[in-house]
Tab-separated table of C-alpha atoms and ligand atoms in Angstrom:
chain	number	residue	atom	x	y	z
A	1	UNK	CA	-103.597	-53.175	49.934
A	2	UNK	CA	-104.060	-56.385	47.994
A	3	UNK	CA	-101.234	-58.818	48.327
A	4	UNK	CA	-100.081	-61.242	45.704
A	5	UNK	CA	-101.038	-64.900	45.952
A	6	UNK	CA	-97.912	-66.976	46.366
A	7	UNK	CA	-99.673	-70.309	46.778
A	8	UNK	CA	-102.826	-70.925	44.823
A	9	UNK	CA	-104.892	-74.004	44.044
A	10	UNK	CA	-107.891	-74.165	41.733
A	11	UNK	CA	-110.299	-77.059	41.683
A	12	UNK	CA	-107.613	-79.308	43.117
A	13	UNK	CA	-108.628	-82.954	43.356
A	14	UNK	CA	-106.696	-85.977	44.600
A	15	UNK	CA	-108.155	-89.444	44.572
A	16	UNK	CA	-106.593	-92.561	46.027
A	17	UNK	CA	-108.602	-95.292	44.316
A	18	UNK	CA	-112.173	-94.730	45.423
A	19	UNK	CA	-111.282	-92.307	48.181
A	20	UNK	CA	-111.267	-88.609	47.334
A	21	UNK	CA	-108.754	-87.099	49.756
A	22	UNK	CA	-108.887	-83.558	48.304
A	23	UNK	CA	-112.145	-82.326	46.785
A	24	UNK	CA	-112.141	-79.357	44.482
A	25	UNK	CA	-109.898	-77.282	46.707
A	26	UNK	CA	-109.514	-73.559	46.011
A	27	UNK	CA	-106.875	-72.102	48.248
A	28	UNK	CA	-105.063	-68.780	48.240
A	29	UNK	CA	-102.096	-67.946	50.430
A	30	UNK	CA	-100.846	-64.385	50.145
A	31	UNK	CA	-97.196	-63.483	50.141
A	32	UNK	CA	-95.666	-62.752	53.535
A	33	UNK	CA	-98.445	-64.356	55.558
A	34	UNK	CA	-98.434	-67.232	58.002
A	35	UNK	CA	-101.290	-69.398	56.820
A	36	UNK	CA	-102.504	-72.055	59.240
A	37	UNK	CA	-103.942	-75.077	57.453
A	38	UNK	CA	-106.067	-76.710	60.096
A	39	UNK	CA	-108.134	-79.859	60.093
A	40	UNK	CA	-108.533	-83.188	61.861
A	41	UNK	CA	-106.520	-86.288	61.013
A	42	UNK	CA	-107.263	-87.522	57.522
A	43	UNK	CA	-108.716	-84.186	56.340
A	44	UNK	CA	-106.306	-83.974	53.402
A	45	UNK	CA	-103.624	-81.604	54.730
A	46	UNK	CA	-100.625	-83.809	53.994
A	47	UNK	CA	-101.987	-84.701	50.564
A	48	UNK	CA	-102.407	-81.007	49.666
A	49	UNK	CA	-98.948	-80.131	50.956
A	50	UNK	CA	-97.314	-82.996	49.075
A	51	UNK	CA	-98.979	-81.805	45.877
A	52	UNK	CA	-97.675	-78.274	46.496
A	53	UNK	CA	-94.225	-79.721	47.150
A	54	UNK	CA	-94.442	-81.577	43.764
A	55	UNK	CA	-94.094	-84.941	45.511
A	56	UNK	CA	-97.558	-86.077	44.502
A	57	UNK	CA	-99.454	-85.467	41.291
A	58	UNK	CA	-103.022	-84.230	41.614
A	59	UNK	CA	-105.806	-86.166	39.897
A	60	UNK	CA	-107.085	-82.896	38.437
A	61	UNK	CA	-107.014	-79.162	39.016
A	62	UNK	CA	-104.143	-76.715	39.167
A	63	UNK	CA	-101.729	-75.588	41.846
A	64	UNK	CA	-99.160	-72.826	41.577
A	65	UNK	CA	-96.403	-71.867	43.956
A	66	UNK	CA	-94.502	-68.597	43.535
A	67	UNK	CA	-96.129	-68.352	40.118
A	68	UNK	CA	-94.907	-71.782	38.962
A	69	UNK	CA	-97.154	-74.672	38.042
A	70	UNK	CA	-96.712	-77.902	40.000
A	71	UNK	CA	-97.473	-79.737	36.760
A	72	UNK	CA	-95.181	-78.007	34.335
A	73	UNK	CA	-92.504	-76.228	36.364
A	74	UNK	CA	-91.627	-78.705	39.071
A	75	UNK	CA	-87.986	-77.673	39.335
A	76	UNK	CA	-88.880	-74.012	39.781
A	77	UNK	CA	-91.447	-74.890	42.412
A	78	UNK	CA	-88.853	-76.953	44.288
A	79	UNK	CA	-86.387	-74.062	44.264
A	80	UNK	CA	-89.053	-71.722	45.632
A	81	UNK	CA	-90.132	-73.902	48.556
A	82	UNK	CA	-88.724	-75.356	51.730
A	83	UNK	CA	-90.755	-78.430	52.640
A	84	UNK	CA	-90.815	-80.119	55.999
A	85	UNK	CA	-92.787	-83.376	55.951
A	86	UNK	CA	-94.743	-84.741	58.902
A	87	UNK	CA	-92.461	-87.761	59.111
A	88	UNK	CA	-88.927	-86.974	58.183
A	89	UNK	CA	-86.163	-89.365	57.492
A	90	UNK	CA	-83.225	-87.987	59.373
A	91	UNK	CA	-79.727	-89.381	58.983
A	92	UNK	CA	-78.916	-90.135	62.580
A	93	UNK	CA	-75.281	-91.099	62.090
A	94	UNK	CA	-74.273	-87.731	60.692
A	95	UNK	CA	-73.088	-84.844	62.762
A	96	UNK	CA	-75.438	-81.878	62.938
A	97	UNK	CA	-73.232	-79.616	60.804
A	98	UNK	CA	-72.600	-82.419	58.298
A	99	UNK	CA	-76.301	-82.958	57.884
A	100	UNK	CA	-76.865	-79.332	56.895
A	101	UNK	CA	-73.714	-79.265	54.791
A	102	UNK	CA	-74.923	-82.354	52.907
A	103	UNK	CA	-78.324	-80.864	52.079
A	104	UNK	CA	-76.798	-77.512	51.145
A	105	UNK	CA	-74.544	-79.392	48.720
A	106	UNK	CA	-77.656	-81.043	47.248
A	107	UNK	CA	-78.861	-77.541	46.440
A	108	UNK	CA	-75.562	-76.929	44.661
A	109	UNK	CA	-74.383	-74.328	47.131
A	110	UNK	CA	-70.581	-74.051	46.678
A	111	UNK	CA	-68.322	-75.352	49.512
A	112	UNK	CA	-66.885	-71.966	50.501
A	113	UNK	CA	-70.367	-70.442	50.971
A	114	UNK	CA	-71.645	-73.555	52.729
A	115	UNK	CA	-69.521	-73.196	55.849
A	116	UNK	CA	-70.921	-69.781	56.606
A	117	UNK	CA	-74.435	-70.875	55.644
A	118	UNK	CA	-74.353	-73.848	58.008
A	119	UNK	CA	-73.239	-71.555	60.845
A	120	UNK	CA	-76.026	-69.095	60.076
A	121	UNK	CA	-78.664	-71.807	59.884
A	122	UNK	CA	-77.531	-73.345	63.165
A	123	UNK	CA	-77.644	-69.946	64.840
A	124	UNK	CA	-81.118	-69.308	63.473
A	125	UNK	CA	-82.554	-72.531	64.877
A	126	UNK	CA	-80.512	-72.224	68.055
A	127	UNK	CA	-78.421	-75.363	67.567
A	128	UNK	CA	-74.927	-73.870	67.308
A	129	UNK	CA	-73.958	-75.519	70.586
A	130	UNK	CA	-74.850	-78.948	69.147
A	131	UNK	CA	-73.065	-78.605	65.806
A	132	UNK	CA	-70.629	-81.478	66.414
A	133	UNK	CA	-73.116	-83.880	68.008
A	134	UNK	CA	-74.649	-86.772	66.142
A	135	UNK	CA	-78.154	-86.073	64.883
A	136	UNK	CA	-79.371	-89.151	66.789
A	137	UNK	CA	-78.366	-87.512	70.058
A	138	UNK	CA	-80.778	-84.594	69.563
A	139	UNK	CA	-84.172	-84.351	71.237
A	140	UNK	CA	-87.281	-84.487	69.060
A	141	UNK	CA	-87.713	-80.723	69.284
A	142	UNK	CA	-84.108	-80.178	68.225
A	143	UNK	CA	-84.493	-82.610	65.318
A	144	UNK	CA	-87.560	-80.685	64.251
A	145	UNK	CA	-85.576	-77.439	64.301
A	146	UNK	CA	-82.753	-79.090	62.387
A	147	UNK	CA	-85.231	-80.166	59.704
A	148	UNK	CA	-86.499	-76.637	59.524
A	149	UNK	CA	-82.924	-75.420	59.056
A	150	UNK	CA	-82.530	-77.973	56.260
A	151	UNK	CA	-85.695	-76.649	54.583
A	152	UNK	CA	-84.158	-73.164	54.677
A	153	UNK	CA	-80.788	-74.039	53.146
A	154	UNK	CA	-81.564	-72.686	49.665
A	155	UNK	CA	-83.299	-69.566	51.014
A	156	UNK	CA	-86.781	-70.448	49.725
A	157	UNK	CA	-89.576	-67.895	49.519
A	158	UNK	CA	-92.238	-70.252	50.799
A	159	UNK	CA	-92.102	-72.723	53.650
A	160	UNK	CA	-94.471	-75.671	53.613
A	161	UNK	CA	-94.444	-77.174	57.073
A	162	UNK	CA	-96.522	-80.258	57.821
A	163	UNK	CA	-97.403	-80.389	61.516
A	164	UNK	CA	-94.083	-78.999	62.773
A	165	UNK	CA	-95.330	-78.833	66.356
A	166	UNK	CA	-96.752	-82.332	66.587
A	167	UNK	CA	-95.267	-84.577	69.241
A	168	UNK	CA	-93.376	-81.743	70.886
A	169	UNK	CA	-93.551	-80.762	74.518
A	170	UNK	CA	-94.928	-77.288	75.370
A	171	UNK	CA	-91.479	-75.673	75.606
A	172	UNK	CA	-90.400	-77.055	72.228
A	173	UNK	CA	-93.704	-75.907	70.714
A	174	UNK	CA	-93.070	-72.378	71.932
A	175	UNK	CA	-89.615	-72.524	70.349
A	176	UNK	CA	-91.090	-73.547	67.000
A	177	UNK	CA	-93.642	-70.733	67.235
A	178	UNK	CA	-90.890	-68.204	67.938
A	179	UNK	CA	-88.939	-69.505	64.999
A	180	UNK	CA	-91.933	-69.159	62.699
A	181	UNK	CA	-92.348	-65.554	63.808
A	182	UNK	CA	-88.703	-64.887	63.059
A	183	UNK	CA	-89.022	-66.456	59.623
A	184	UNK	CA	-92.063	-64.350	58.835
A	185	UNK	CA	-90.107	-61.251	59.866
A	186	UNK	CA	-87.451	-62.374	57.365
A	187	UNK	CA	-90.102	-62.130	54.656
A	188	UNK	CA	-90.929	-65.815	54.220
A	189	UNK	CA	-94.441	-66.993	53.493
A	190	UNK	CA	-95.320	-69.871	55.786
A	191	UNK	CA	-97.942	-72.474	54.999
A	192	UNK	CA	-98.198	-74.554	58.141
A	193	UNK	CA	-100.557	-77.360	59.060
A	194	UNK	CA	-101.857	-78.618	62.358
A	195	UNK	CA	-104.754	-80.692	63.590
A	196	UNK	CA	-104.849	-78.556	66.735
A	197	UNK	CA	-105.743	-74.977	66.017
A	198	UNK	CA	-104.569	-73.643	69.364
A	199	UNK	CA	-101.092	-74.998	68.616
A	200	UNK	CA	-100.529	-72.498	65.809
A	201	UNK	CA	-103.307	-69.913	66.262
A	202	UNK	CA	-100.968	-67.439	67.933
A	203	UNK	CA	-98.550	-67.129	65.022
A	204	UNK	CA	-101.004	-67.295	62.134
A	205	UNK	CA	-102.152	-64.251	60.217
A	206	UNK	CA	-104.597	-66.358	58.187
A	207	UNK	CA	-106.382	-69.651	58.691
A	208	UNK	CA	-107.969	-72.194	56.395
A	209	UNK	CA	-110.023	-74.985	57.885
A	210	UNK	CA	-110.134	-78.220	55.916
A	211	UNK	CA	-112.436	-81.111	56.574
A	212	UNK	CA	-112.928	-84.223	54.458
A	213	UNK	CA	-110.885	-82.685	51.641
A	214	UNK	CA	-112.874	-79.446	51.511
A	215	UNK	CA	-112.118	-75.972	52.735
A	216	UNK	CA	-114.922	-75.112	55.140
A	217	UNK	CA	-113.694	-71.668	56.189
A	218	UNK	CA	-110.831	-69.373	55.360
A	219	UNK	CA	-109.865	-65.829	56.202
A	220	UNK	CA	-107.685	-63.590	58.302
A	221	UNK	CA	-107.430	-64.269	62.021
A	222	UNK	CA	-109.602	-61.213	62.552
A	223	UNK	CA	-112.289	-62.580	60.238
A	224	UNK	CA	-112.142	-65.926	61.962
A	225	UNK	CA	-112.548	-64.238	65.342
A	226	UNK	CA	-115.588	-62.399	63.970
A	227	UNK	CA	-116.899	-65.772	62.962
A	228	UNK	CA	-116.821	-66.688	66.641
A	229	UNK	CA	-118.926	-63.647	67.431
A	230	UNK	CA	-121.325	-64.754	64.726
A	231	UNK	CA	-121.563	-68.213	66.256
A	232	UNK	CA	-122.293	-67.532	69.903
A	233	UNK	CA	-123.590	-70.569	71.690
A	234	UNK	CA	-126.102	-70.368	74.519
A	235	UNK	CA	-127.234	-73.054	76.885
A	236	UNK	CA	-130.792	-72.671	78.105
A	237	UNK	CA	-132.102	-74.676	81.047
A	238	UNK	CA	-135.848	-75.018	81.557
A	239	UNK	CA	-138.068	-76.495	84.249
A	240	UNK	CA	-140.543	-77.676	81.554
A	241	UNK	CA	-142.142	-76.914	78.145
A	242	UNK	CA	-138.872	-77.767	76.433
A	243	UNK	CA	-140.300	-78.648	72.990
A	244	UNK	CA	-142.396	-75.513	72.986
A	245	UNK	CA	-139.390	-73.389	73.970
A	246	UNK	CA	-137.346	-74.950	71.172
A	247	UNK	CA	-139.945	-73.957	68.589
A	248	UNK	CA	-140.303	-70.478	70.079
A	249	UNK	CA	-136.549	-69.860	70.121
A	250	UNK	CA	-136.175	-71.058	66.536
A	251	UNK	CA	-138.571	-68.304	65.471
A	252	UNK	CA	-136.651	-65.470	67.154
A	253	UNK	CA	-134.404	-62.973	65.331
A	254	UNK	CA	-130.633	-63.724	65.388
A	255	UNK	CA	-131.245	-67.368	66.298
A	256	UNK	CA	-129.504	-69.605	63.776
A	257	UNK	CA	-130.358	-72.938	65.300
A	258	UNK	CA	-131.743	-74.676	68.379
A	259	UNK	CA	-130.910	-78.204	69.354
A	260	UNK	CA	-131.706	-80.304	72.406
A	261	UNK	CA	-128.667	-80.934	74.610
A	262	UNK	CA	-127.810	-84.594	74.560
A	263	UNK	CA	-125.870	-86.543	77.166
A	264	UNK	CA	-124.914	-84.903	80.430
A	265	UNK	CA	-124.473	-81.403	79.026
A	266	UNK	CA	-125.659	-78.443	81.039
A	267	UNK	CA	-129.199	-77.151	80.288
A	268	UNK	CA	-131.803	-78.462	77.875
A	269	UNK	CA	-131.337	-76.490	74.702
A	270	UNK	CA	-128.310	-75.272	72.776
A	271	UNK	CA	-128.906	-72.115	70.792
A	272	UNK	CA	-126.644	-70.708	68.081
A	273	UNK	CA	-127.016	-66.969	68.209
A	274	UNK	CA	-125.635	-64.224	65.962
A	275	UNK	CA	-126.754	-61.115	67.827
A	276	UNK	CA	-124.860	-58.706	70.098
A	277	UNK	CA	-125.143	-58.424	73.892
A	278	UNK	CA	-128.189	-56.184	73.727
A	279	UNK	CA	-130.010	-58.653	71.488
A	280	UNK	CA	-129.038	-61.429	73.863
A	281	UNK	CA	-130.510	-59.590	76.871
A	282	UNK	CA	-133.685	-58.926	74.863
A	283	UNK	CA	-134.016	-62.605	73.991
A	284	UNK	CA	-133.858	-63.574	77.671
A	285	UNK	CA	-136.369	-60.874	78.636
A	286	UNK	CA	-138.820	-61.976	75.971
A	287	UNK	CA	-138.416	-65.628	76.782
A	288	UNK	CA	-139.255	-65.014	80.412
A	289	UNK	CA	-142.021	-62.623	79.310
A	290	UNK	CA	-143.527	-65.409	77.199
A	291	UNK	CA	-143.879	-67.447	80.366
A	292	UNK	CA	-141.195	-70.088	79.837
A	293	UNK	CA	-139.791	-71.455	83.117
A	294	UNK	CA	-136.160	-70.458	82.478
A	295	UNK	CA	-133.716	-71.855	85.035
A	296	UNK	CA	-130.467	-71.084	83.239
A	297	UNK	CA	-129.436	-68.928	80.313
A	298	UNK	CA	-125.735	-68.902	79.758
A	299	UNK	CA	-123.322	-68.240	76.952
A	300	UNK	CA	-120.691	-70.892	76.408
A	301	UNK	CA	-117.155	-69.551	76.279
A	302	UNK	CA	-116.192	-69.819	72.628
A	303	UNK	CA	-112.760	-70.080	71.133
A	304	UNK	CA	-111.557	-70.783	67.633
A	305	UNK	CA	-111.317	-74.493	68.383
A	306	UNK	CA	-115.061	-74.529	69.135
A	307	UNK	CA	-115.927	-72.702	65.955
A	308	UNK	CA	-113.749	-75.121	64.063
A	309	UNK	CA	-115.558	-78.090	65.593
A	310	UNK	CA	-118.949	-76.613	64.744
A	311	UNK	CA	-117.998	-75.647	61.228
A	312	UNK	CA	-116.688	-79.095	60.468
A	313	UNK	CA	-119.620	-80.927	62.084
A	314	UNK	CA	-121.859	-80.371	59.098
A	315	UNK	CA	-119.330	-81.625	56.578
A	316	UNK	CA	-118.534	-84.992	58.103
A	317	UNK	CA	-121.079	-87.534	57.056
B	1	ATP	P1	-103.070	-86.332	59.287
B	1	ATP	O1	-103.233	-85.145	60.164
B	1	ATP	O2	-103.510	-87.616	59.915
B	1	ATP	O3	-101.729	-86.414	58.608
B	1	ATP	P2	-104.153	-85.227	56.848
B	1	ATP	O4	-105.146	-84.145	57.007
B	1	ATP	O5	-102.770	-84.841	56.554
B	1	ATP	O6	-104.172	-86.147	58.112
B	1	ATP	P3	-103.982	-86.948	54.542
B	1	ATP	O7	-102.763	-87.656	55.084
B	1	ATP	O8	-103.804	-86.036	53.412
B	1	ATP	O9	-104.724	-86.180	55.724
B	1	ATP	O10	-105.048	-88.061	54.173
B	1	ATP	C1	-106.304	-87.773	53.577
B	1	ATP	C2	-107.032	-89.068	53.297
B	1	ATP	O11	-106.353	-89.775	52.256
B	1	ATP	C3	-107.071	-90.031	54.478
B	1	ATP	O12	-108.319	-90.675	54.459
B	1	ATP	C4	-105.951	-91.014	54.191
B	1	ATP	O13	-106.224	-92.259	54.765
B	1	ATP	C5	-105.964	-91.076	52.682
B	1	ATP	N1	-104.626	-91.364	52.116
B	1	ATP	C6	-103.505	-90.626	52.282
B	1	ATP	N2	-102.474	-91.143	51.584
B	1	ATP	C7	-102.947	-92.253	50.943
B	1	ATP	C8	-102.383	-93.203	50.045
B	1	ATP	N3	-101.109	-93.129	49.675
B	1	ATP	N4	-103.194	-94.194	49.612
B	1	ATP	C9	-104.488	-94.262	49.967
B	1	ATP	N5	-105.107	-93.387	50.787
B	1	ATP	C10	-104.345	-92.389	51.287
């Protein structure tokens, strides 16, 4: 089944003076998915999200949200999205219910519907018990959930959430994750950023990795996990003949790269390997058979974070 793209960018570019923050970005987020937009600080996540939220004009290229152009149909885009920025201005001297009532009014939701809506939103983000407290009195995690409730007031199709889990303690992060799952079950498409993959990995159905303004990898979680399989990393320790072993390994099938281990890392050589377990056992057998003094031959435990680090290594200059 092919799903419809609900967020799409083509050749998107954003320059700040001489700095190109987003470079020719082609991105597709399908309807109903939770798309994790992952990259280190300064990669261009916030810039991309602000363009999608119509708060920033791109230098060139096109971006569409729910079928509307961020250039020509800004109002329609704004109605279709709920945006939660990385730094939010929150009105601390309002009561929690008032805060949501105020933003619902901004979306022209009539007063008689608003009361019920505010109750529903508070229940959704588990803040009903704090409805009469001042916003200032909430914890950071609660404020984050309140902002999410605000972004939901007009029942948008797409949520654009910029680092919603950042600065939260583990419990509050779990709460945000649970909330995202619930929102996906409600049929929302969620475009969520993080500079820590493991923070959002669990809830994402798709991932896009951005580095220096460019998308370096994108796909379903399953595809990304396969990418890990395709990027197995071995550490080989030798009692001697290291240069010779490096050249020999580089010539073997399924070996993508061999590099000397620098610093205090374990072993002498790091090998990127794309084969299965059988191929791995064969490589060891043949290496020993070729007379190399192998002391250690071990696969490094890989997770998505590792793959992400390796994928982005080549892009950063
Ligand atoms: P973070 O996780 O730190 O928020 P990010 O991936 O969201 O990072 P952006 O905030 O989009 O990255 O920044 C991308 C690049 O653009 C960075 O080098 C940043 O310094 C630069 N940048 C962002 N906003 C501006 C601006 N208004 N003027 C000049 N440069 C900017």
